[in-house]
Structures are given as structure tokens and as C-alpha cells.
Coordinates of C-alpha atoms in Angstrom, one line a residue:
Chain A
E1 CA 22.8 15.6 9.3
A2 CA 25.6 15.6 6.8
G3 CA 24.0 14.4 3.6
V4 CA 26.5 12.1 0.9
A5 CA 29.5 13.8 -0.2
Q6 CA 31.5 13.3 -3.0
S7 CA 34.9 14.6 -4.9
P8 CA 35.6 16.2 -7.0
R9 CA 32.7 18.0 -8.4
Y10 CA 34.1 18.2 -11.7
K11 CA 36.9 16.1 -13.6
I12 CA 38.3 16.6 -17.5
I13 CA 40.5 13.8 -18.6
E14 CA 42.2 12.4 -22.0
K15 CA 40.6 9.0 -23.0
R16 CA 43.0 6.2 -22.3
Q17 CA 44.1 8.1 -18.4
S18 CA 43.0 7.0 -15.1
V19 CA 40.3 8.9 -12.8
A20 CA 39.3 8.0 -9.4
F21 CA 35.9 9.4 -7.6
W22 CA 35.7 9.4 -3.7
C23 CA 32.6 9.2 -1.7
N24 CA 31.7 9.4 1.7
P25 CA 28.0 8.0 2.7
I26 CA 25.5 9.3 5.3
S27 CA 26.8 8.3 8.9
G28 CA 25.3 4.7 9.6
H29 CA 24.2 4.3 6.3
A30 CA 25.5 0.4 5.5
T31 CA 24.6 0.6 1.9
L32 CA 26.6 2.5 -0.7
Y33 CA 25.7 2.6 -4.4
W34 CA 27.3 4.0 -7.6
Y35 CA 25.5 5.3 -10.4
Q36 CA 26.4 6.3 -13.9
Q37 CA 24.2 9.3 -15.3
I38 CA 24.6 9.9 -19.0
L39 CA 23.3 13.0 -20.2
G40 CA 19.5 12.9 -20.8
Q41 CA 19.2 9.4 -19.1
G42 CA 18.2 7.9 -15.9
P43 CA 20.8 6.6 -13.6
K44 CA 22.0 3.1 -14.1
L45 CA 23.5 1.4 -10.9
L46 CA 27.0 -0.1 -11.5
I47 CA 27.7 -1.2 -7.9
Q48 CA 25.8 -2.1 -4.9
F49 CA 27.9 -2.2 -1.4
Q50 CA 26.3 -3.3 1.8
N51 CA 29.2 -2.4 4.4
N52 CA 32.2 -3.4 2.8
G53 CA 31.0 -6.4 0.7
V54 CA 29.8 -6.1 -3.0
V55 CA 25.6 -7.1 -3.4
D56 CA 25.5 -6.1 -7.2
D57 CA 28.1 -5.3 -9.4
S58 CA 26.4 -7.0 -12.7
Q59 CA 26.3 -3.6 -14.6
L60 CA 29.7 -2.4 -13.8
P61 CA 32.3 -2.7 -16.8
K62 CA 34.7 -4.6 -15.0
D63 CA 37.8 -4.6 -17.6
R64 CA 38.0 -1.0 -16.7
F65 CA 36.1 -0.2 -13.9
S66 CA 36.6 -0.9 -10.2
A67 CA 35.3 0.0 -7.0
E68 CA 36.0 -0.7 -3.5
R69 CA 35.0 -0.1 0.1
L70 CA 37.6 -1.4 2.3
K71 CA 36.2 -0.2 5.7
G72 CA 32.7 -0.2 4.7
V73 CA 32.3 3.5 5.0
D74 CA 33.9 5.7 2.2
S75 CA 34.2 4.0 -1.2
T76 CA 36.3 4.8 -4.2
L77 CA 35.2 4.3 -7.9
K78 CA 38.0 4.1 -10.5
I79 CA 38.1 3.8 -14.3
Q80 CA 41.3 2.9 -16.2
P81 CA 41.5 3.4 -18.8
A82 CA 39.0 5.8 -19.6
K83 CA 37.1 6.2 -23.0
L84 CA 34.8 8.7 -24.7
E85 CA 31.6 7.1 -23.5
D86 CA 32.3 7.1 -20.1
S87 CA 31.6 11.1 -19.8
A88 CA 29.0 11.2 -17.8
V89 CA 28.0 12.1 -14.0
Y90 CA 28.8 9.8 -11.6
L91 CA 26.2 9.7 -8.7
C92 CA 27.0 8.2 -5.1
A93 CA 23.7 7.1 -2.9
S94 CA 23.4 5.7 0.6
S95 CA 20.8 4.1 2.4
L96 CA 20.0 2.2 5.8
V97 CA 19.7 -1.5 5.7
G98 CA 16.9 -3.4 6.9
G99 CA 13.5 -2.3 8.1
R100 CA 10.6 -0.3 5.9
T101 CA 13.4 2.0 4.1
P102 CA 16.1 -0.3 2.6
Y103 CA 15.7 1.3 -0.9
E104 CA 15.2 4.8 0.2
Q105 CA 18.5 6.2 -1.0
Y106 CA 20.1 9.6 -0.5
F107 CA 22.0 11.1 -3.5
G108 CA 25.5 13.2 -3.2
P109 CA 25.9 16.0 -6.0
G110 CA 27.7 13.8 -8.2
T111 CA 31.2 14.0 -10.0
R112 CA 31.1 15.4 -13.9
L113 CA 33.3 13.3 -16.2
T114 CA 34.4 15.0 -19.3
V115 CA 36.6 12.3 -21.4
T116 CA 38.2 14.1 -24.6
Chain B
G1 CA 17.9 -5.4 -18.5
Q2 CA 14.9 -3.6 -17.2
Q3 CA 13.3 -0.9 -18.4
L4 CA 11.2 1.8 -16.8
N5 CA 9.1 4.0 -19.3
Q6 CA 7.9 7.3 -18.1
S7 CA 5.7 9.6 -20.0
P8 CA 5.2 12.2 -20.9
Q9 CA 9.0 12.4 -21.9
S10 CA 8.6 16.4 -21.2
M11 CA 6.1 18.9 -20.0
F12 CA 5.6 22.4 -20.3
I13 CA 2.6 24.1 -18.2
Q14 CA 1.4 27.4 -16.6
E15 CA 2.0 28.1 -12.9
G16 CA -0.9 26.7 -10.7
E17 CA -1.9 24.2 -13.4
D18 CA -2.2 20.4 -12.0
V19 CA 0.7 17.8 -13.5
S20 CA 0.3 13.8 -14.1
M21 CA 3.3 11.5 -15.1
N22 CA 3.3 8.1 -14.8
C23 CA 5.7 5.1 -15.0
T24 CA 5.2 1.7 -16.2
S25 CA 7.7 -1.6 -16.3
S26 CA 7.3 -5.0 -17.8
S27 CA 7.7 -6.5 -14.4
I28 CA 6.3 -6.5 -11.0
F29 CA 8.0 -4.2 -8.2
N30 CA 7.2 -4.5 -5.0
T31 CA 8.5 -0.7 -4.3
W32 CA 8.3 2.4 -5.7
L33 CA 10.1 5.5 -5.4
W34 CA 9.5 9.2 -7.0
Y35 CA 12.3 11.0 -7.4
K36 CA 13.3 14.9 -8.3
Q37 CA 16.7 16.1 -10.0
D38 CA 17.8 19.5 -10.3
P39 CA 20.4 20.6 -13.0
G40 CA 24.0 19.8 -11.3
E41 CA 22.5 18.2 -8.5
G42 CA 21.9 14.5 -7.4
P43 CA 18.5 13.0 -7.2
V44 CA 16.5 13.9 -4.2
L45 CA 13.7 11.5 -2.8
L46 CA 10.2 12.7 -2.6
I47 CA 7.8 9.7 -2.1
A48 CA 8.1 5.7 -1.3
L49 CA 5.2 3.5 -1.8
Y50 CA 5.6 -0.2 -0.4
K51 CA 2.0 -1.7 -1.2
A52 CA 0.1 -2.1 -4.3
G53 CA -2.6 0.5 -4.4
E54 CA -0.8 2.7 -1.6
L55 CA -1.6 6.5 -2.3
T56 CA 0.8 8.8 -0.6
S57 CA 1.1 12.4 -0.3
N58 CA 4.0 14.6 0.2
G59 CA 2.7 18.4 0.5
R60 CA 1.2 19.1 -3.4
L61 CA 2.9 15.9 -4.3
T62 CA 0.5 12.9 -4.5
A63 CA 1.8 9.2 -5.8
Q64 CA 0.1 6.1 -6.2
F65 CA 1.4 2.4 -6.6
G66 CA -0.6 0.6 -9.0
I67 CA -2.8 -2.4 -8.6
T68 CA -1.3 -4.7 -11.2
R69 CA 2.5 -3.8 -9.3
K70 CA 3.8 -2.5 -12.7
D71 CA 2.9 1.0 -12.7
S72 CA 2.9 4.1 -10.5
F73 CA 1.6 7.6 -11.1
L74 CA 2.8 11.1 -9.5
N75 CA 0.6 14.2 -9.5
I76 CA 1.8 17.6 -8.7
S77 CA -1.3 20.0 -7.7
A78 CA -1.0 23.6 -8.1
S79 CA 2.3 23.9 -9.9
I80 CA 5.0 26.6 -8.8
P81 CA 8.4 27.6 -10.2
S82 CA 10.5 25.5 -7.8
D83 CA 8.6 22.5 -9.4
V84 CA 10.9 22.6 -12.6
G85 CA 13.2 19.7 -12.7
I86 CA 13.2 15.9 -14.3
Y87 CA 11.1 13.4 -12.1
F88 CA 12.1 9.8 -11.9
C89 CA 10.4 6.7 -10.7
A90 CA 12.8 3.9 -9.4
G91 CA 12.7 0.8 -7.6
P92 CA 14.4 -2.6 -6.9
A93 CA 13.4 -5.2 -9.7
T94 CA 13.2 -9.1 -8.8
G95 CA 16.2 -10.0 -7.4
N96 CA 16.4 -6.4 -5.7
Q97 CA 18.8 -5.0 -8.5
F98 CA 17.7 -1.1 -8.7
Y99 CA 16.5 0.7 -11.7
F100 CA 15.6 4.4 -12.9
G101 CA 13.1 5.4 -15.2
T102 CA 13.7 7.3 -18.5
G103 CA 12.7 10.5 -16.9
T104 CA 10.0 13.3 -17.1
S105 CA 11.2 16.7 -17.3
L106 CA 8.9 19.5 -16.5
T107 CA 8.8 23.2 -17.1
V108 CA 6.8 25.6 -15.5
I109 CA 6.0 29.0 -17.0
P110 CA 5.2 31.5 -14.7

């Protein structure tokens, strides 16, 4: 079974530029998460989708961050314009809906963003 | 927001030693998960706990769901070099928003 795919793996941009990250979850996983992990910290949830609907985006800085999951499969996270403090690893995870294991999330390798 | 505090923050142990770490929260959790993260990779799920008092093992790893539902513990027996990494606790708080802990960094000295 293929894991969660993310691209690109690395991205370097200047502040005020835009950037987009892509995620393809495990086949059949209806729930998709985007996390921000700043160096030395645990991942912080930015947004959670179930199918193509948003379940939670309370910690997403909506003035500059946006995310979509139009067909309930792939997802894109965008930052526009980027700030220096957005330098972090952006992780995507997916999980099944319902049953005993709805919280067992499986992560992709992440995209390391450096804003200069 | 919710804070999951892990201790110790870092550990340096000799190969073959046992390891204990814990995670505490200010509010009740109904699920506790333990993840391991290697450098440059995403977290990997180790153990999931769903019931207060539950004790679950995965090979040399054993995790417990605290009776108060505000803490969880992870033990690693007979550590080996590949146990090196950062260990995170995680879970959904009330309202189902998901939180990760502050992490425990483990170094195993051969």
C-alpha cells in the first residue's frame, strides 16, 4: 500500500513570495490533515478535511494560508505572501473515518520550506 | 490552546538500557497516540491507546493510558541504536482538535 505522498520535498523562497504544497493521501483515507512543524517543536494542526469539507481550520492563519481538497482526494496548501516565520516543515497526514482508528494518522515525508 | 507536555525533553542512554518517558495534559484525552520521528521524515505511529488504564505493547515498546486520562507513558526496553529519534505523544482534545506534545529526544550510545 502506497503511503502519503508530498511534493516538493524542499522549497526556498523569498519573503512576500507565494508557495504551494501538494499532498496525495493513502487510498481510501477520507480524512486529511495539514500540519506545520517548526524546528524543535511538535507538529501543529493547521487544517483538517473530511472528504472535501473542512472539519477544523481554527489554527490556520487565514490572512495568508489557504487549503483546498476539491475532489476529496488530493490537497493543496498555499501561503501567500510568505513571511520569515513561515519557515518550517509542512506535513500532510491521512486517516480512515470512523471505527476504532479514526485518529491513527499516517504522515508523509513533509515539505521543508525556507523563507529568506 | 491545549498543551501536551512531555518529559524528559531529552535523554542520553547506553544501548541495552530501558527508557521511560511521559506526557501530561491539562485536560482529559480519550485517545492517546505515540509517534516516533526520524530526521527528515514524518512521524510514524507506534502505539494507539483508547481506554483509561489500557496497557499496550508493540515489540519492545509498551505504552499506558493514565487512569486520570490526563497522562500517558511510553517505555522502551533494551534500547538499540535505531531507537534514536524524537518521540511525540498526541491525541484529540475535547472538540476533536488534534494536538502533539513537545517531544522527547532520545539518543542511544552504542
